[in-house]
Tab-separated table of C-alpha atoms in Angstrom:
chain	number	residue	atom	x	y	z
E	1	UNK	CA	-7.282	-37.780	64.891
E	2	UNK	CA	-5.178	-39.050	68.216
E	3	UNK	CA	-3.163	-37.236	70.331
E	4	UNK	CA	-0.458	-38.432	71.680
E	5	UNK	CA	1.515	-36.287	75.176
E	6	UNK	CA	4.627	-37.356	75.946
E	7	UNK	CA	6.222	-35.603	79.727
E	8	UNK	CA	9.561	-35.034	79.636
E	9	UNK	CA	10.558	-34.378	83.283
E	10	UNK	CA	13.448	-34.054	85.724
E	11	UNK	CA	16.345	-31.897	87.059
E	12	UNK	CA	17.889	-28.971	86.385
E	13	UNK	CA	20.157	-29.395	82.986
E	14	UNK	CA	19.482	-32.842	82.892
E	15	UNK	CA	18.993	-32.575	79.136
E	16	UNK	CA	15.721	-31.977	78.428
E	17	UNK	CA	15.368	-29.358	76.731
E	18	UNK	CA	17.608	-30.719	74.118
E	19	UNK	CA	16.241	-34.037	74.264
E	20	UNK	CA	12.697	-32.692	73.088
E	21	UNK	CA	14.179	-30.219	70.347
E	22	UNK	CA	16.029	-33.234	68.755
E	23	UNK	CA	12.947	-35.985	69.232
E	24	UNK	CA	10.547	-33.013	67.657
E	25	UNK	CA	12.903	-32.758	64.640
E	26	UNK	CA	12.390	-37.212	64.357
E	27	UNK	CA	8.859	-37.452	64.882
E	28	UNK	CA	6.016	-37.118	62.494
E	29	UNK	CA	3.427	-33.641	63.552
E	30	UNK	CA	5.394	-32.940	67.057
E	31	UNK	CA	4.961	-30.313	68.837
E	32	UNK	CA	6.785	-29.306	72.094
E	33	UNK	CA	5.117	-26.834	75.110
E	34	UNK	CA	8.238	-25.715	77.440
E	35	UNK	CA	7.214	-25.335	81.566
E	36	UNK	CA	9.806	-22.378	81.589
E	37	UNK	CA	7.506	-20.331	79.167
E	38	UNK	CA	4.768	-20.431	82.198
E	39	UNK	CA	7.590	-19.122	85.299
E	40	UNK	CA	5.461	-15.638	86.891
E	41	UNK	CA	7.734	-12.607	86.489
E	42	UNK	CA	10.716	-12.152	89.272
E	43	UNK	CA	8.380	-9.939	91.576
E	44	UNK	CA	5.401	-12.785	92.046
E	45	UNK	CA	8.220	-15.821	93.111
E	46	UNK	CA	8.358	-15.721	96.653
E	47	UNK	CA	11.940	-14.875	98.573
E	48	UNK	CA	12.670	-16.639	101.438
E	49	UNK	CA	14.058	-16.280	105.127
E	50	UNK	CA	17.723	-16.879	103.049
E	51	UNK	CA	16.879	-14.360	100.483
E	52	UNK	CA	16.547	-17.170	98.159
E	53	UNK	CA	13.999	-16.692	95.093
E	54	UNK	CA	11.424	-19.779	95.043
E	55	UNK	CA	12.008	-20.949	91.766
E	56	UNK	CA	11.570	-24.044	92.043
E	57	UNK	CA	8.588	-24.996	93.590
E	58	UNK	CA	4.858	-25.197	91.405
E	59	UNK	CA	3.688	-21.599	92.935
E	60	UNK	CA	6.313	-19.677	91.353
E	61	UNK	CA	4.356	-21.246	87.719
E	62	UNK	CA	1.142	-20.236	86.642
E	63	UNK	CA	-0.094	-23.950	86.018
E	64	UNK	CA	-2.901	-23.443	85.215
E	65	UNK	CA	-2.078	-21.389	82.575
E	66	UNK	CA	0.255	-24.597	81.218
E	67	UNK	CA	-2.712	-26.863	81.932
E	68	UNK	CA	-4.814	-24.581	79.572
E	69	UNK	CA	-2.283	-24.662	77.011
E	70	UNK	CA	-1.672	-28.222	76.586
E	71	UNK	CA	-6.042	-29.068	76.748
E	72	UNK	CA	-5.799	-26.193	73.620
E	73	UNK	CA	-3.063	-28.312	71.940
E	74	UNK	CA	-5.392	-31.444	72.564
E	75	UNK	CA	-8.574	-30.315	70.964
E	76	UNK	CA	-6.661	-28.933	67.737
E	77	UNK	CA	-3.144	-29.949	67.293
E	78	UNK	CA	-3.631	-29.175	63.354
E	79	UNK	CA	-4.182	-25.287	64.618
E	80	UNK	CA	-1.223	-24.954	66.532
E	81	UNK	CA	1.064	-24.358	64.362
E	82	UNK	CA	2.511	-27.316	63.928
E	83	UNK	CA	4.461	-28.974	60.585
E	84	UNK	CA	2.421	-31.519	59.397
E	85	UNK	CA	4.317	-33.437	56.881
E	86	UNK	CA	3.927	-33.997	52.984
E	87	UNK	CA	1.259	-37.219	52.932
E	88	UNK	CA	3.338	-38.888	50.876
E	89	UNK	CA	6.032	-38.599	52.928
E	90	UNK	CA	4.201	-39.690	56.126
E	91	UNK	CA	3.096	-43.650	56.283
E	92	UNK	CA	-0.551	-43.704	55.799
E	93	UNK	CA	-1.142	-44.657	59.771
E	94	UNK	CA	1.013	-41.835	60.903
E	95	UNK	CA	-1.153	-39.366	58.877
E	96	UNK	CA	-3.693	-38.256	61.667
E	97	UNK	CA	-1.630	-38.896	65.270
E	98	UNK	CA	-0.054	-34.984	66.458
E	99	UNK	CA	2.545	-35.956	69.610
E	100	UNK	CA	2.898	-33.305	72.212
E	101	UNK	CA	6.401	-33.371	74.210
E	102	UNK	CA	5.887	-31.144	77.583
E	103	UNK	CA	9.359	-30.493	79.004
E	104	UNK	CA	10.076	-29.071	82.150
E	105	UNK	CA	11.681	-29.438	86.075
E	106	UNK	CA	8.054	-30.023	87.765
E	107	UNK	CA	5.437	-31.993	85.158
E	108	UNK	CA	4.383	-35.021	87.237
E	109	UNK	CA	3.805	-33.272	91.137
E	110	UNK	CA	0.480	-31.096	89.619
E	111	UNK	CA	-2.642	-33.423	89.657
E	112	UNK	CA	-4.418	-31.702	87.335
E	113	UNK	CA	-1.524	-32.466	84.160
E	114	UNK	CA	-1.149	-36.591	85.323
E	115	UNK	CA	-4.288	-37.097	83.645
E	116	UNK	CA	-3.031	-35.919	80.692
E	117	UNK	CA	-0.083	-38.230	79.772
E	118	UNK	CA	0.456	-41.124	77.630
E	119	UNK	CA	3.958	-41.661	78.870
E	120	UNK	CA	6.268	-40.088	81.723
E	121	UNK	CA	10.003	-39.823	81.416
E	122	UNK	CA	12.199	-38.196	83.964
E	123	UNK	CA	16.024	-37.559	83.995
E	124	UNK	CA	18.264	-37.751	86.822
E	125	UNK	CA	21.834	-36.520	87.612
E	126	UNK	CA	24.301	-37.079	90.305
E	127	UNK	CA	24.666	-34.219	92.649
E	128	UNK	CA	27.868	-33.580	91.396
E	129	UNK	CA	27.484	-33.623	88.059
E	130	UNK	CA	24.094	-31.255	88.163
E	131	UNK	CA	26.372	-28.896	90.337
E	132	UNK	CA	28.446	-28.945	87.442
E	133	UNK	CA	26.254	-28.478	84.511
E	134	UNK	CA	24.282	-25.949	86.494
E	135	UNK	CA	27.290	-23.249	87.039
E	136	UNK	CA	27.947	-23.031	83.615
E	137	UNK	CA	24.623	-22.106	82.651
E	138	UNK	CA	23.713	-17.769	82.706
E	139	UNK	CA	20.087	-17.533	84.455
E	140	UNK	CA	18.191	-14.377	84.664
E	141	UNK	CA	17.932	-13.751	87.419
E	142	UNK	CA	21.468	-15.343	87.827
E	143	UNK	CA	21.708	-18.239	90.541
E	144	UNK	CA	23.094	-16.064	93.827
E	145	UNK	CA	25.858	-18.131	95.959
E	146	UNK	CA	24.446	-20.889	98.001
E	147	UNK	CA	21.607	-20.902	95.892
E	148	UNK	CA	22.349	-24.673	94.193
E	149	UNK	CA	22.375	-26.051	97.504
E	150	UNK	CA	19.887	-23.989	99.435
E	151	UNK	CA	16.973	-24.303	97.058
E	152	UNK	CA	17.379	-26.355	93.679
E	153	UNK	CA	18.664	-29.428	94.776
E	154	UNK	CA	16.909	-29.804	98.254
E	155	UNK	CA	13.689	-29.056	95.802
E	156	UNK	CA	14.840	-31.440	93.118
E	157	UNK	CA	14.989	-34.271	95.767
E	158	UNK	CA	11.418	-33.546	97.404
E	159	UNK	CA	9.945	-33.719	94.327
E	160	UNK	CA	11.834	-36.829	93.121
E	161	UNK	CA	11.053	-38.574	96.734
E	162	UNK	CA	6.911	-37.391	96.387
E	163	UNK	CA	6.987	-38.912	92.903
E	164	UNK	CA	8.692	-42.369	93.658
E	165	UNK	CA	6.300	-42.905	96.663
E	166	UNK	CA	3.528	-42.231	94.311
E	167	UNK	CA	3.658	-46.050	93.297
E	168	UNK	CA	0.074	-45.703	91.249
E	169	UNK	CA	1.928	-43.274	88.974
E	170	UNK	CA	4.259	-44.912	85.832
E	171	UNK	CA	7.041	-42.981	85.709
E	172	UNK	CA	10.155	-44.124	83.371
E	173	UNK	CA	13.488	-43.050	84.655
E	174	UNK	CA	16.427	-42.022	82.496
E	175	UNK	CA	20.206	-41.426	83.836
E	176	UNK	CA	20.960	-38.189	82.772
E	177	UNK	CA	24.569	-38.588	82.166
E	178	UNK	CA	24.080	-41.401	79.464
E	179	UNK	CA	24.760	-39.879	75.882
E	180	UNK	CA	22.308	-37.283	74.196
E	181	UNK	CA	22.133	-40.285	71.180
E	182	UNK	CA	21.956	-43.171	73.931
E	183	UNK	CA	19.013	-41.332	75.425
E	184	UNK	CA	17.359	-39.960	72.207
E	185	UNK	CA	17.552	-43.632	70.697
E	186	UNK	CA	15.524	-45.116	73.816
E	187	UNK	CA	13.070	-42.209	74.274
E	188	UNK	CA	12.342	-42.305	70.102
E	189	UNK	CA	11.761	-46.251	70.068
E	190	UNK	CA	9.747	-46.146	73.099
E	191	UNK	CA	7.412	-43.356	71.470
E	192	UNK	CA	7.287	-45.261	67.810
E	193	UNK	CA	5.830	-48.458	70.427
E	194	UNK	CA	3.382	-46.329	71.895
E	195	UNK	CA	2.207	-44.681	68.545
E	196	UNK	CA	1.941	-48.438	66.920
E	197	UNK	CA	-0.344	-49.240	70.111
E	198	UNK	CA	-2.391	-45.713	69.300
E	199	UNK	CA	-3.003	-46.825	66.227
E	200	UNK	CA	-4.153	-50.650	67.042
């Protein structure tokens, strides 16, 4: 049995989400763990001087918790829950390789996931255009005014900046505001490559 744990990274509404829902639906045994199932409840996230919830930084996740998760997934995909398909439908080489797709805003600034990954992808946006996507989007708690510019973006770009001076790190980087099928095409024949080199 190989596993295979594909990070699907990047800003706010850049896609993700979708991205992984569609690429689980193409891809023999996929599974998909979400970072916004492991956000602490509203009381733990810190507020700061601005009255700003943190949301956006990696102590207002329980990490661990996701790092636990995903090592779970790892030693028995088969248990998880996860559609294995008819053998005959599956080629014979496909049979025993389960692919995990991690989505979330913060995958690749947590030491203890970048072990973990086969490949990194992260999606970008224009300021203007994740401005846009992100006010018409209902949060709970909803975004307060200011918040966009006070705390997601100036968090989405020190992030961004620790990752791209992290030159050890292989990180492939996707322009979010390329087509859902322009993106899903790439990300699905870049997967099949890395599954044919699993199974060399």
């Amino acid at each position: 049995m190989k596993v295979l744990v594909i990070g699907l990274g990047g800003v706010t509404n850049g896609g993700k989400t979708t991205l992984a829902e569609k690429l689980k639906d193409m891809l023999p045994n996929c599974d998909i763990i979400s970072q916004d199932d492991f956000f602490k409840p509203e009381s733990e996230v810190e507020t700061d001087e601005r009255g700003f919830k943190l949301y956006d930084v990696l102590d207002a996740l329980y990490m661990d918790e996701m790092v636990t998760s995903i090592r779970n997934w790892m030693k028995s995909p088969a248990s998880s829950g996860v559609v294995t398909e008819e053998p005959e439908n599956t080629c014979d080489n496909l049979k025993n390789v389960y692919i995990l797709i991690v989505e979330g805003f913060l995958l690749y600034n947590y030491e203890p996931l970048n072990e973990l990954w086969n490949r990194r992808y992260f999606l970008t946006l224009p300021y203007e255009e994740c401005k846009r996507r992100r006010s018409t989007r209902v949060y709970q708690p909803a975004d307060t005014p200011g918040y966009f510019d006070g705390h997601v973006w100036p968090m989405y770009l020190k992030y961004k900046n620790e990752l791209e001076e992290n030159t050890s790190m292989q990180v492939d980087y996707l322009d979010g505001t390329k087509s859902q099928e322009e993106l899903l095409s790439y990300l699905y024949s870049d997967i099949i490559q890395e599954l044919n080199k699993l199974r060399e």
